[in-house]
Amino acid sequence: MRKHNITLEVSNLTKKYNDFIAIDHVNFTVFNGEFLGLLGPNGAGKTTLVKIISAAIKPSEGIITINGHKIHEEPGEVKKSIGVVSHNSYLYEELTAYENLEFFGKIYGIPSKELDEHIKWALESVNLQHRSHDAVSTFSRGMKQRLSIARAMIHHPKLLILDEPTVGLDLQSKNIFYDLIKEINKSGSTIFLTTHYILEAETLCDRIIILSRGKVVLEGKVTSIKEQYPNMTFEDIYLEVTKSGAKL
Amino acid sequence: MINEILIVASKDLRVEFRSKSTINSMVLFAMITIIIFSFGLGPFPPYIGEVGPGLLWLVFLFTGMLGFARTFVHEKEMGTFEGLKISPLSTLSILIGKAIFNFTLMLIVEILAFPLFLVMTGYNVKGSLVLAFFLIVLGTIGFVIIGSMMSALIINARTREMLLPIITFPLAVPLVIAATLSLKKVLADGSGFSEVFVEVEFMFIYIVIMSIVSMLTFDYAVEE
Ligand SMILES: Nc1ncnc2c1ncn2[C@@H]1O[C@H](COP(=O)(O)OP(=O)(O)OP(=O)(O)O)[C@@H](O)[C@H]1O
Ligand SMILES: [Mg+2]
């Protein structure tokens, strides 16, 4: 069965805020081990989509299936297998980096014997081991962002969802971050990344979905999209398809 | 499940005892109110035996409001509540964890405020202090359950802190009547356990009913 290769299946997803339709009958699939990029202008619905996939909010319509489990049927099972980096860091300012990771490690069900190992690995991955016993309130924005990434991957999620993870990072941290997610991706995790940076999507992602006004306006492998629009830069293609918000 | 609840409660306690902002204001509020009462009533007021337990519970109610309002609002404001929602934690563990946290804060306040109240008012205690404190704790459990539940209900409202007492106090009325009445019987009349058994039973049933109602409605309350 082909379904075994599928990490995330979004089918007929719609989200309404009162009368406003933020997500409009969206369908797509993400395969195991894939690195998928979700692009779209401000207000396209990227964060809304991420929140629905991570079970923070409920859709008005449609079904999300992750690793063969439907979110609304087995939320506990599904939530354990995903990690989320969102606009919010979800970190407790009063606690230290270590204590934060300890808390999240515990609630994601890491056995206490392995917890310390996981925490150290996550802190080292984002290069924060030297600040592990400082309160998060003393961290810079970029450091919080990195710790938030460590938080999201502490339980080795099968699906890592990243909503504009590089916002607020300096060039060095960005590069560290790119290397890190490439590595996580290689080790078997599926990556779902939303971004504004065309270049980021173009260089990192296997496949791209462009969202505009709640609808998917373009979907495909980076190389095949470029073939589809010869003589156009990726940026031009992006601007072209998001111009009207209508399906091409 | 129990493990999850303890993880949530201990995280909250750890966060709280770093800043101590909530517990400090709760303790201060309770102390100041009791001191003001005692000065207002004058030395050794003759009617204190009758009204004292009511006054004490009034202090507990308002102190609780100070603390409970922060439970979910603080997480909501910091953006961490969403982190709990997307985690594998069941909503029930979150609610019960928070209730245990609130209960701990209230217990600290009561351990300090109850003796202060007895001393400041020169209360002539007739019954068992252990039984009296047991009654306070039992009432507090019920109060904490509805307070925690209501503080979850209000997180999406705009005037959340102001809303909390308005929706919590009416619900707390039967509980507070039983708690006050039984406390008065023990402190002023020297009643033993068998004489306050009806109130104890009532508070117990109240706790059970409110727990069930909270469990059934909490998922709906935190929905966005
Ligand atoms: N809680 C809400 N209530 C009402 N409307 C909302 C809510 N959250 C989002 N929206 C609307 O839904 C649309 C999509 O918002 P969303 O945050 O998903 O966009 P986005 O693609 O993440 O944008 P950005 O690139 O700026 O992060 C916007 O028009 C926004 O105003
Ligand atoms: Mg967004």
XYZ file of C-alpha atoms and ligand atoms in Angstrom:
504
model
C 0.000 0.000 0.000
C 1.283 3.397 -0.963
C -0.076 4.982 2.193
C 2.927 3.690 4.105
C 5.116 6.277 2.463
C 2.938 9.140 3.542
C 3.817 11.209 6.600
C 1.191 13.902 6.281
C -2.019 13.923 4.363
C -4.143 17.051 4.276
C -7.495 16.502 2.687
C -10.160 19.018 1.882
C -9.005 21.301 4.677
C -10.961 24.469 5.336
C -10.695 26.948 8.182
C -13.150 29.765 8.647
C -12.781 32.607 11.105
C -16.403 33.714 11.295
C -17.127 34.556 7.660
C -13.518 34.843 6.589
C -12.086 31.782 4.881
C -8.431 31.516 5.905
C -7.870 28.050 4.414
C -9.951 27.092 1.430
C -10.293 23.384 0.620
C -6.599 22.594 0.639
C -5.294 19.154 -0.357
C -1.731 17.914 -0.345
C 0.476 15.076 0.747
C 3.946 14.974 2.262
C 5.946 11.783 1.839
C 8.288 10.132 4.303
C 11.644 11.830 4.496
C 10.598 14.659 2.269
C 11.608 18.290 2.780
C 8.550 20.327 1.890
C 8.453 24.096 1.676
C 5.285 26.128 2.085
C 5.567 29.571 0.581
C 3.074 32.379 0.511
C 2.659 36.099 1.144
C 1.548 37.587 4.484
C -1.909 36.414 5.410
C -1.889 33.548 2.928
C -2.813 31.156 5.711
C 0.528 29.464 6.382
C 0.412 29.834 10.138
C -3.238 28.843 10.238
C -2.361 25.704 8.284
C 0.538 24.931 10.610
C -1.675 25.396 13.658
C -4.243 22.992 12.296
C -1.620 20.393 11.408
C -0.073 20.682 14.857
C -3.519 20.366 16.460
C -3.439 23.775 18.133
C -6.717 24.697 16.459
C -9.454 22.629 14.889
C -10.333 22.889 11.209
C -13.824 23.853 10.109
C -13.765 21.034 7.615
C -11.365 18.388 6.359
C -9.097 15.714 7.737
C -5.424 15.628 8.733
C -3.689 12.276 8.800
C -0.184 11.919 10.196
C 1.651 8.599 9.894
C -1.675 6.926 9.221
C -3.373 8.340 12.328
C -6.155 10.875 12.030
C -5.559 13.857 14.286
C -9.100 14.116 15.573
C -9.255 10.402 16.355
C -5.889 9.841 18.024
C -4.574 13.244 19.056
C -2.156 11.875 21.647
C -0.507 9.486 19.218
C -0.229 12.106 16.490
C 1.092 14.858 18.730
C 3.908 12.650 20.007
C 5.249 12.204 16.508
C 5.467 15.888 15.597
C 7.645 18.774 16.654
C 6.673 22.381 16.053
C 8.650 25.591 15.828
C 6.134 28.385 15.638
C 5.949 32.159 15.962
C 5.697 31.505 19.690
C 8.719 29.918 21.299
C 6.505 28.092 23.855
C 9.391 28.515 26.301
C 9.034 29.445 29.958
C 11.045 32.598 30.535
C 11.504 31.914 34.255
C 13.060 28.512 33.685
C 16.522 27.714 32.405
C 17.179 26.272 28.961
C 17.806 22.897 30.548
C 14.632 22.993 32.641
C 12.559 23.943 29.625
C 13.881 21.031 27.610
C 13.431 18.762 30.604
C 9.775 19.736 30.831
C 9.102 19.257 27.128
C 11.093 16.028 27.053
C 8.946 14.667 29.852
C 5.625 15.645 28.351
C 6.657 14.104 25.029
C 7.259 10.863 26.875
C 11.048 10.552 26.800
C 12.019 7.986 29.475
C 13.781 9.681 32.380
C 16.905 7.557 31.891
C 17.422 8.964 28.404
C 16.250 12.471 29.165
C 19.579 14.006 30.056
C 21.158 12.575 26.929
C 18.383 13.991 24.730
C 18.652 17.413 26.350
C 22.410 17.605 25.906
C 22.171 16.494 22.306
C 19.470 19.085 21.554
C 21.388 21.882 23.259
C 24.565 21.026 21.437
C 22.746 20.829 18.133
C 21.697 24.456 18.444
C 24.958 25.465 20.043
C 23.536 26.513 23.383
C 25.243 24.026 25.703
C 27.203 26.821 27.413
C 23.946 28.591 28.380
C 22.024 25.559 29.547
C 21.656 26.762 33.126
C 20.674 30.339 32.362
C 17.077 31.504 32.521
C 15.464 31.928 29.123
C 14.537 35.493 30.066
C 18.234 36.359 29.741
C 18.422 35.034 26.156
C 18.500 37.106 22.998
C 15.776 36.607 20.441
C 17.929 34.440 18.236
C 18.971 32.299 21.170
C 15.329 31.796 22.092
C 14.625 30.812 18.537
C 17.428 28.263 18.603
C 16.246 26.897 21.926
C 12.778 26.658 20.466
C 14.205 24.500 17.683
C 15.925 22.330 20.281
C 12.599 22.080 22.085
C 10.837 20.951 18.917
C 13.310 18.196 18.109
C 14.041 16.869 21.590
C 11.810 13.815 21.096
C 13.124 13.054 17.588
C 9.797 13.728 15.860
C 8.966 11.980 12.614
C 7.520 15.216 11.320
C 9.143 18.535 12.111
C 6.952 21.543 11.382
C 8.755 24.865 11.132
C 6.829 28.126 10.783
C 9.308 30.766 9.615
C 12.050 29.401 11.830
C 14.786 31.703 10.589
C 13.024 34.954 11.444
C 15.306 36.881 13.780
C 18.357 34.704 13.238
C 21.695 36.162 12.208
C 23.571 34.813 9.197
C 25.738 32.463 11.252
C 22.775 31.050 13.123
C 20.845 30.699 9.883
C 23.620 28.637 8.381
C 23.922 26.516 11.499
C 20.179 26.074 11.346
C 20.152 25.101 7.665
C 22.839 22.501 8.276
C 20.950 21.250 11.286
C 17.615 20.718 9.554
C 19.325 19.146 6.567
C 20.933 16.729 8.990
C 17.651 16.050 10.791
C 16.047 15.489 7.411
C 18.794 13.062 6.382
C 18.376 11.127 9.603
C 14.830 10.356 8.525
C 12.580 13.143 9.791
C 10.147 14.702 7.390
C 10.347 18.484 7.301
C 7.496 20.887 6.703
C 8.869 24.411 6.476
C 7.002 27.655 5.909
C 8.995 30.653 4.824
C 8.961 34.018 3.114
C 12.420 33.577 1.709
C 12.216 32.261 -1.811
C 15.887 31.394 -1.813
C 15.542 29.418 1.387
C 12.753 27.351 -0.118
C 14.514 26.993 -3.440
C 17.766 25.693 -2.008
C 16.517 23.602 0.905
C 13.305 21.997 -0.237
C 12.622 18.940 -2.355
C 9.168 20.134 -3.157
C 7.268 23.381 -2.798
C 3.701 24.395 -2.220
C 2.677 27.985 -2.741
C -0.332 29.187 -0.812
C -2.204 32.351 -1.616
C -5.385 33.562 0.057
C -5.931 30.175 1.573
C -5.600 28.243 -1.673
C -2.796 26.157 -3.134
C -1.755 28.001 -6.281
C 1.331 26.032 -7.220
C 2.809 22.723 -6.176
C 5.743 20.696 -7.416
C 9.424 19.850 -7.321
C 11.673 22.889 -7.522
C 13.298 21.610 -10.709
C 10.061 20.810 -12.461
C 8.542 24.156 -11.544
C 11.526 25.854 -13.143
C 11.069 23.741 -16.260
C 7.409 24.663 -16.302
C 8.279 28.360 -16.418
C 11.365 28.706 -18.599
C 13.216 32.028 -18.612
C 11.766 33.061 -15.295
C 13.548 33.320 -11.975
C 11.973 31.550 -9.048
C 11.069 34.884 -7.565
C 9.213 35.923 -10.709
C 7.322 32.659 -10.722
C 6.370 33.210 -7.100
C 5.162 36.737 -7.748
C 3.275 35.622 -10.804
C 1.310 32.841 -9.116
C 0.524 34.788 -5.953
C -0.634 37.854 -7.851
C -4.250 36.936 -8.277
C -4.657 34.203 -5.720
C -6.544 32.236 -8.338
C -5.642 28.726 -9.335
C -3.441 28.586 -12.409
C -1.855 10.312 33.601
C -0.860 10.948 37.226
C 2.671 11.381 35.992
C 1.541 13.982 33.456
C -0.419 15.872 36.102
C 2.602 16.015 38.380
C 4.832 17.210 35.542
C 2.451 20.105 34.859
C 2.009 20.995 38.524
C 5.708 20.877 39.319
C 6.550 22.945 36.265
C 4.062 25.588 37.422
C 5.410 25.559 40.953
C 8.941 25.903 39.659
C 7.962 28.831 37.435
C 6.061 30.453 40.305
C 8.812 30.083 42.861
C 11.304 31.681 40.497
C 9.363 34.923 40.365
C 7.115 34.459 43.432
C 4.907 37.203 42.023
C 1.575 35.438 42.460
C 2.186 33.837 45.828
C 3.608 37.073 47.215
C 0.582 39.092 46.275
C -1.779 36.388 47.533
C -0.076 36.151 50.918
C 0.189 39.910 51.244
C -3.429 40.410 50.309
C -4.651 37.821 52.816
C -2.490 39.191 55.622
C -3.430 42.794 55.043
C -7.126 42.040 54.831
C -7.068 40.087 58.071
C -5.155 42.847 59.822
C -7.597 45.460 58.561
C -10.539 43.353 59.714
C -9.100 42.903 63.141
C -8.409 46.610 63.575
C -11.818 47.491 62.184
C -13.557 45.176 64.629
C -11.676 46.461 67.653
C -10.096 44.337 70.383
C -11.896 41.074 71.287
C -15.128 41.691 69.370
C -17.907 39.715 71.083
C -19.530 38.499 67.844
C -16.341 37.270 66.217
C -17.147 33.655 67.024
C -20.208 33.883 64.788
C -18.922 36.022 61.905
C -15.230 35.120 62.021
C -15.391 31.983 59.842
C -17.385 33.913 57.227
C -14.829 36.713 57.212
C -12.031 34.206 56.890
C -13.654 32.537 53.902
C -14.255 35.933 52.332
C -10.520 36.538 52.544
C -9.819 33.116 51.009
C -12.245 33.721 48.150
C -10.680 36.998 47.107
C -7.164 35.713 47.597
C -8.042 32.780 45.382
C -9.301 35.085 42.682
C -5.941 36.847 42.648
C -4.140 33.577 42.080
C -6.547 31.660 39.865
C -6.867 34.510 37.423
C -3.186 34.042 36.648
C -3.247 30.266 36.124
C -4.149 30.122 32.492
C -3.962 33.823 31.660
C -0.235 33.889 32.305
C 0.371 30.938 29.980
C -1.919 32.439 27.396
C -0.127 35.774 27.506
C 3.307 34.187 27.314
C 2.186 32.057 24.382
C 3.033 28.881 26.239
C -0.536 27.671 26.463
C -0.497 26.768 22.793
C 2.643 24.754 23.474
C 0.694 22.704 25.997
C -2.199 22.318 23.600
C -0.053 20.901 20.814
C 1.760 18.592 23.234
C 0.595 15.028 23.867
C -0.621 16.107 27.311
C -4.305 15.434 27.709
C -6.318 18.540 28.456
C -7.441 16.851 31.637
C -3.865 16.523 32.906
C -3.338 20.205 32.207
C -6.475 21.153 34.119
C -5.766 18.925 37.097
C -2.107 19.965 37.135
C -3.192 23.590 37.298
C -5.723 22.810 40.017
C -3.015 21.166 42.103
C -0.814 24.198 41.563
C -3.630 26.524 42.667
C -4.322 24.311 45.630
C -0.702 24.506 46.731
C -0.753 28.292 46.591
C -3.996 28.430 48.563
C -2.655 26.016 51.135
C 0.392 28.208 51.724
C -1.849 31.225 52.158
C -4.131 29.371 54.567
C -1.324 27.989 56.669
C -0.181 31.558 57.235
C -3.539 33.311 57.333
C -5.511 30.978 59.601
C -3.270 31.354 62.686
C -2.900 35.063 62.003
C -6.661 35.388 61.937
C -7.078 33.523 65.235
C -4.408 35.610 66.919
C -5.417 38.996 65.542
C -9.077 38.607 66.440
C -8.346 36.965 69.774
C -10.621 34.125 68.712
C -11.727 31.845 71.520
C -11.338 28.453 69.881
C -13.668 25.838 71.374
C -13.176 22.869 69.059
C -10.323 21.025 67.416
C -7.953 23.113 65.315
C -7.010 20.070 63.272
C -10.643 19.470 62.375
C -11.069 23.167 61.603
C -8.123 23.137 59.242
C -9.362 19.938 57.630
C -12.653 21.712 56.877
C -10.793 24.653 55.394
C -8.770 22.324 53.189
C -11.853 20.441 52.037
C -13.579 23.683 51.106
C -10.445 24.838 49.357
C -10.340 21.722 47.195
C -13.834 22.458 45.916
C -13.053 26.134 45.458
C -9.841 25.381 43.579
C -11.619 23.021 41.208
C -14.214 25.560 40.122
C -11.681 28.409 40.205
C -9.271 26.551 37.921
C -12.032 25.550 35.572
C -13.406 29.078 35.381
C -9.966 30.571 34.838
C -9.647 28.286 31.818
C -13.063 29.355 30.572
C -12.162 33.021 30.571
C -8.833 32.920 28.736
C -10.353 33.884 25.433
C -12.419 36.706 26.942
C -11.197 40.269 26.835
C -11.906 41.294 30.421
C -10.724 38.015 31.861
C -9.544 39.025 35.317
C -12.715 40.967 36.017
C -14.894 38.178 34.733
C -13.469 35.508 36.986
C -15.115 36.447 40.328
C -18.399 37.161 38.591
C -18.678 33.630 37.250
C -16.917 31.827 40.096
C -18.581 33.272 43.210
C -22.175 32.311 42.397
C -21.017 28.755 41.756
C -19.072 28.769 45.013
C -22.022 29.870 47.167
C -23.242 26.411 48.257
C -19.703 25.298 48.969
C -18.852 28.403 50.956
C -22.040 28.104 53.013
C -21.124 24.549 53.992
C -17.497 25.465 54.621
C -18.364 28.504 56.753
C -21.108 26.810 58.711
C -19.004 23.794 59.605
C -16.007 25.946 60.479
C -18.170 28.041 62.789
C -19.557 24.956 64.473
C -16.103 23.657 65.231
C -14.417 26.914 66.189
C -17.254 28.630 68.077
C -19.405 25.763 69.331
C -16.741 23.114 69.809
C -18.489 20.611 67.548
C -16.813 17.326 66.733
C -16.579 15.519 63.410
C -19.955 13.786 63.717
C -21.706 17.140 64.142
C -20.241 18.560 60.950
C -20.584 15.324 59.009
C -23.485 16.639 56.928
C -21.415 19.610 55.739
C -18.402 17.408 55.054
C -20.568 15.084 53.033
C -22.055 17.992 51.149
C -18.615 19.452 50.314
C -17.453 16.044 49.206
C -20.408 15.622 46.848
C -19.874 19.148 45.573
C -16.241 18.310 44.781
C -17.218 15.152 42.928
C -19.914 16.877 40.865
C -17.741 19.857 39.993
C -14.854 17.586 39.014
C -17.074 15.683 36.632
C -18.540 18.850 35.142
C -15.051 20.340 34.710
C -13.706 17.227 33.043
C -16.596 17.162 30.609
C -16.427 20.828 29.674
C -12.729 21.643 29.745
C -12.016 20.532 26.184
C -14.745 22.818 24.985
C -13.522 25.685 27.155
C -10.042 25.852 25.676
C -11.219 25.458 22.104
C -10.438 28.331 19.764
N -7.567 34.078 15.255
C -7.910 34.654 14.084
N -9.087 35.258 13.944
C -9.457 35.814 12.758
N -8.692 35.817 11.654
C -7.498 35.227 11.721
C -7.034 34.607 12.933
N -5.804 34.102 12.698
C -5.514 34.379 11.414
N -6.521 35.058 10.820
C -6.552 35.502 9.425
O -6.272 34.415 8.597
C -5.448 34.818 7.510
C -4.226 33.951 7.455
O -3.397 34.240 8.551
P -2.043 33.459 8.813
O -1.496 33.941 10.094
O -2.291 32.024 8.658
O -1.127 33.991 7.608
P 0.392 33.681 7.293
O 0.402 33.091 5.938
O 1.011 32.899 8.363
O 1.002 35.127 7.247
P 2.461 35.650 7.686
O 3.328 35.426 6.514
O 2.248 37.098 7.915
O 2.886 34.931 8.899
C -5.142 36.283 7.722
O -5.972 37.031 6.861
C -5.494 36.530 9.157
O -5.987 37.818 9.323
Mg 2.599 33.194 9.692
